[in-house]
């Protein structure tokens, strides 16, 4: 399960937005910063969602916008011919901080800090193994059960669901179950990426 295999479809859908961004004089780094700001807003909304579920819907919208801009910054850099290692570094650093604040907001909103810690370590290890493969001379790894695009989609859908559903099957809210999925499947995905890299290097 990974949405990254549909990246070429997203690139085609981005074309008009890339053209508009170019006309407006936007820069890829600027788009990356705005995307991170939206992630911070989503984290705040998810925290407030623990008291008033309508905030979960606001957080979902901000997460979808964050994901869209995360695609746009790379497409814009390629269009302008300004893609660089420095830009790639900034993008990845802001993406990791975005992952951190979004999951922290979700966990804090429901008071499940241990589950949040387990979830965020799974997410960070998944991302780390994807780029570490590149660091040792392989292609960057996007595969596995749960890539970043999948996570953002699940967070957004969970936000919409949490705004409408208050049931807690097995004592966990919808958000709690999402964190549990990230905790388990995130580490499984990291191990999948490790196995791919290890096998390729051996």
GROMACS .gro file of C-alpha atoms in nm:
model
  202
    1UNK     CA    1   0.000   0.000   0.000
    2UNK     CA    2   0.183   0.307  -0.119
    3UNK     CA    3   0.053   0.612  -0.301
    4UNK     CA    4   0.402   0.699  -0.422
    5UNK     CA    5   0.353   0.470  -0.721
    6UNK     CA    6   0.096   0.723  -0.845
    7UNK     CA    7   0.342   1.014  -0.825
    8UNK     CA    8   0.337   1.051  -1.206
    9UNK     CA    9  -0.041   1.110  -1.192
   10UNK     CA   10   0.003   1.376  -0.924
   11UNK     CA   11   0.275   1.542  -1.133
   12UNK     CA   12   0.030   1.583  -1.421
   13UNK     CA   13  -0.235   1.727  -1.191
   14UNK     CA   14   0.021   1.972  -1.056
   15UNK     CA   15   0.097   2.129  -1.395
   16UNK     CA   16  -0.153   2.418  -1.368
   17UNK     CA   17  -0.046   2.488  -1.010
   18UNK     CA   18   0.319   2.493  -1.115
   19UNK     CA   19   0.235   2.740  -1.391
   20UNK     CA   20   0.042   2.961  -1.149
   21UNK     CA   21   0.322   2.948  -0.893
   22UNK     CA   22   0.572   3.049  -1.160
   23UNK     CA   23   0.360   3.347  -1.263
   24UNK     CA   24   0.324   3.452  -0.899
   25UNK     CA   25   0.701   3.436  -0.853
   26UNK     CA   26   0.689   3.171  -0.579
   27UNK     CA   27   1.007   2.982  -0.494
   28UNK     CA   28   1.030   2.611  -0.408
   29UNK     CA   29   1.189   2.689  -0.069
   30UNK     CA   30   0.908   2.934   0.007
   31UNK     CA   31   0.649   2.670  -0.078
   32UNK     CA   32   0.827   2.421   0.152
   33UNK     CA   33   0.814   2.670   0.440
   34UNK     CA   34   0.443   2.737   0.384
   35UNK     CA   35   0.380   2.361   0.375
   36UNK     CA   36   0.550   2.327   0.715
   37UNK     CA   37   0.346   2.616   0.855
   38UNK     CA   38   0.030   2.433   0.747
   39UNK     CA   39   0.154   2.120   0.925
   40UNK     CA   40   0.199   2.326   1.241
   41UNK     CA   41  -0.155   2.457   1.202
   42UNK     CA   42  -0.281   2.101   1.159
   43UNK     CA   43  -0.101   1.995   1.476
   44UNK     CA   44  -0.272   2.273   1.670
   45UNK     CA   45  -0.609   2.180   1.524
   46UNK     CA   46  -0.562   1.814   1.614
   47UNK     CA   47  -0.470   1.909   1.969
   48UNK     CA   48  -0.790   2.116   1.997
   49UNK     CA   49  -0.981   1.828   1.841
   50UNK     CA   50  -0.941   1.641   2.167
   51UNK     CA   51  -1.180   1.896   2.322
   52UNK     CA   52  -1.399   1.983   2.021
   53UNK     CA   53  -1.406   1.728   1.736
   54UNK     CA   54  -1.486   1.991   1.471
   55UNK     CA   55  -1.119   2.089   1.490
   56UNK     CA   56  -1.028   1.749   1.349
   57UNK     CA   57  -1.190   1.846   1.022
   58UNK     CA   58  -0.987   2.168   1.010
   59UNK     CA   59  -0.673   1.966   1.078
   60UNK     CA   60  -0.760   1.726   0.797
   61UNK     CA   61  -0.792   2.011   0.548
   62UNK     CA   62  -0.456   2.154   0.656
   63UNK     CA   63  -0.289   1.812   0.623
   64UNK     CA   64  -0.420   1.768   0.268
   65UNK     CA   65  -0.291   2.117   0.180
   66UNK     CA   66   0.045   2.032   0.337
   67UNK     CA   67   0.070   1.718   0.124
   68UNK     CA   68  -0.025   1.905  -0.192
   69UNK     CA   69   0.237   2.175  -0.133
   70UNK     CA   70   0.493   1.906  -0.050
   71UNK     CA   71   0.444   1.777  -0.405
   72UNK     CA   72   0.434   2.126  -0.552
   73UNK     CA   73   0.771   2.244  -0.418
   74UNK     CA   74   0.961   1.967  -0.599
   75UNK     CA   75   0.765   2.010  -0.922
   76UNK     CA   76   0.822   2.385  -0.911
   77UNK     CA   77   1.197   2.339  -0.854
   78UNK     CA   78   1.219   2.111  -1.158
   79UNK     CA   79   1.019   2.355  -1.370
   80UNK     CA   80   1.244   2.648  -1.272
   81UNK     CA   81   1.561   2.440  -1.300
   82UNK     CA   82   1.651   2.530  -0.942
   83UNK     CA   83   1.636   2.182  -0.790
   84UNK     CA   84   1.945   2.136  -0.576
   85UNK     CA   85   2.086   1.934  -0.290
   86UNK     CA   86   2.033   2.232  -0.058
   87UNK     CA   87   1.666   2.251  -0.154
   88UNK     CA   88   1.629   1.876  -0.112
   89UNK     CA   89   1.785   1.901   0.236
   90UNK     CA   90   1.549   2.181   0.340
   91UNK     CA   91   1.250   1.989   0.207
   92UNK     CA   92   1.341   1.672   0.398
   93UNK     CA   93   1.417   1.853   0.723
   94UNK     CA   94   1.084   2.038   0.711
   95UNK     CA   95   0.901   1.716   0.620
   96UNK     CA   96   1.043   1.539   0.925
   97UNK     CA   97   0.950   1.827   1.154
   98UNK     CA   98   0.605   1.828   0.996
   99UNK     CA   99   0.570   1.456   1.075
  100UNK     CA  100   0.676   1.525   1.434
  101UNK     CA  101   0.437   1.811   1.502
  102UNK     CA  102   0.138   1.644   1.335
  103UNK     CA  103   0.177   1.322   1.535
  104UNK     CA  104   0.250   1.520   1.853
  105UNK     CA  105  -0.072   1.716   1.801
  106UNK     CA  106  -0.274   1.398   1.747
  107UNK     CA  107  -0.128   1.227   2.055
  108UNK     CA  108  -0.157   1.532   2.282
  109UNK     CA  109  -0.518   1.588   2.180
  110UNK     CA  110  -0.620   1.248   2.320
  111UNK     CA  111  -0.356   1.229   2.594
  112UNK     CA  112  -0.189   0.918   2.449
  113UNK     CA  113   0.175   1.022   2.476
  114UNK     CA  114   0.329   0.673   2.487
  115UNK     CA  115   0.134   0.572   2.179
  116UNK     CA  116   0.241   0.896   2.013
  117UNK     CA  117   0.606   0.819   2.088
  118UNK     CA  118   0.573   0.472   1.938
  119UNK     CA  119   0.403   0.618   1.631
  120UNK     CA  120   0.657   0.893   1.571
  121UNK     CA  121   0.953   0.657   1.604
  122UNK     CA  122   0.796   0.430   1.342
  123UNK     CA  123   0.740   0.724   1.110
  124UNK     CA  124   1.090   0.863   1.155
  125UNK     CA  125   1.258   0.525   1.107
  126UNK     CA  126   1.059   0.472   0.787
  127UNK     CA  127   1.181   0.804   0.649
  128UNK     CA  128   1.536   0.747   0.773
  129UNK     CA  129   1.567   0.409   0.602
  130UNK     CA  130   1.433   0.560   0.278
  131UNK     CA  131   1.708   0.821   0.263
  132UNK     CA  132   1.982   0.609   0.422
  133UNK     CA  133   1.957   0.371   0.127
  134UNK     CA  134   2.045   0.666  -0.095
  135UNK     CA  135   2.331   0.765   0.136
  136UNK     CA  136   2.498   0.427   0.082
  137UNK     CA  137   2.473   0.450  -0.296
  138UNK     CA  138   2.130   0.304  -0.372
  139UNK     CA  139   1.823   0.479  -0.507
  140UNK     CA  140   1.603   0.653  -0.253
  141UNK     CA  141   1.347   0.402  -0.125
  142UNK     CA  142   0.980   0.502  -0.124
  143UNK     CA  143   0.828   0.155  -0.104
  144UNK     CA  144   0.694  -0.054   0.180
  145UNK     CA  145   0.356  -0.071   0.346
  146UNK     CA  146   0.330   0.291   0.454
  147UNK     CA  147   0.511   0.576   0.279
  148UNK     CA  148   0.471   0.948   0.359
  149UNK     CA  149   0.196   0.999   0.103
  150UNK     CA  150   0.003   0.711   0.261
  151UNK     CA  151   0.050   0.857   0.609
  152UNK     CA  152  -0.075   1.200   0.510
  153UNK     CA  153  -0.377   1.049   0.337
  154UNK     CA  154  -0.456   0.840   0.645
  155UNK     CA  155  -0.414   1.137   0.878
  156UNK     CA  156  -0.646   1.347   0.664
  157UNK     CA  157  -0.910   1.075   0.638
  158UNK     CA  158  -0.886   1.004   1.011
  159UNK     CA  159  -0.934   1.373   1.085
  160UNK     CA  160  -1.256   1.375   0.882
  161UNK     CA  161  -1.373   1.054   1.050
  162UNK     CA  162  -1.281   1.174   1.400
  163UNK     CA  163  -1.487   1.489   1.345
  164UNK     CA  164  -1.795   1.273   1.284
  165UNK     CA  165  -1.744   0.960   1.497
  166UNK     CA  166  -1.698   0.947   1.873
  167UNK     CA  167  -1.701   0.567   1.920
  168UNK     CA  168  -1.399   0.407   2.088
  169UNK     CA  169  -1.374   0.041   1.986
  170UNK     CA  170  -1.150  -0.156   2.225
  171UNK     CA  171  -1.100   0.160   2.429
  172UNK     CA  172  -0.923   0.357   2.156
  173UNK     CA  173  -1.058   0.652   1.962
  174UNK     CA  174  -1.021   0.675   1.584
  175UNK     CA  175  -0.711   0.888   1.639
  176UNK     CA  176  -0.572   0.636   1.886
  177UNK     CA  177  -0.611   0.357   1.632
  178UNK     CA  178  -0.434   0.568   1.371
  179UNK     CA  179  -0.139   0.615   1.606
  180UNK     CA  180  -0.134   0.241   1.673
  181UNK     CA  181  -0.122   0.172   1.299
  182UNK     CA  182   0.166   0.417   1.259
  183UNK     CA  183   0.348   0.255   1.551
  184UNK     CA  184   0.322  -0.098   1.415
  185UNK     CA  185   0.314  -0.054   1.039
  186UNK     CA  186   0.573   0.226   1.050
  187UNK     CA  187   0.833  -0.004   1.201
  188UNK     CA  188   0.735  -0.286   0.963
  189UNK     CA  189   0.785  -0.048   0.670
  190UNK     CA  190   1.124   0.059   0.808
  191UNK     CA  191   1.229  -0.306   0.831
  192UNK     CA  192   1.107  -0.367   0.475
  193UNK     CA  193   1.324  -0.081   0.352
  194UNK     CA  194   1.619  -0.207   0.553
  195UNK     CA  195   1.580  -0.553   0.401
  196UNK     CA  196   1.564  -0.408   0.050
  197UNK     CA  197   1.881  -0.204   0.106
  198UNK     CA  198   2.065  -0.489   0.279
  199UNK     CA  199   1.979  -0.732   0.001
  200UNK     CA  200   2.086  -0.484  -0.267
  201UNK     CA  201   2.418  -0.418  -0.092
  202UNK     CA  202   2.486  -0.785  -0.032
   0.00000   0.00000   0.00000
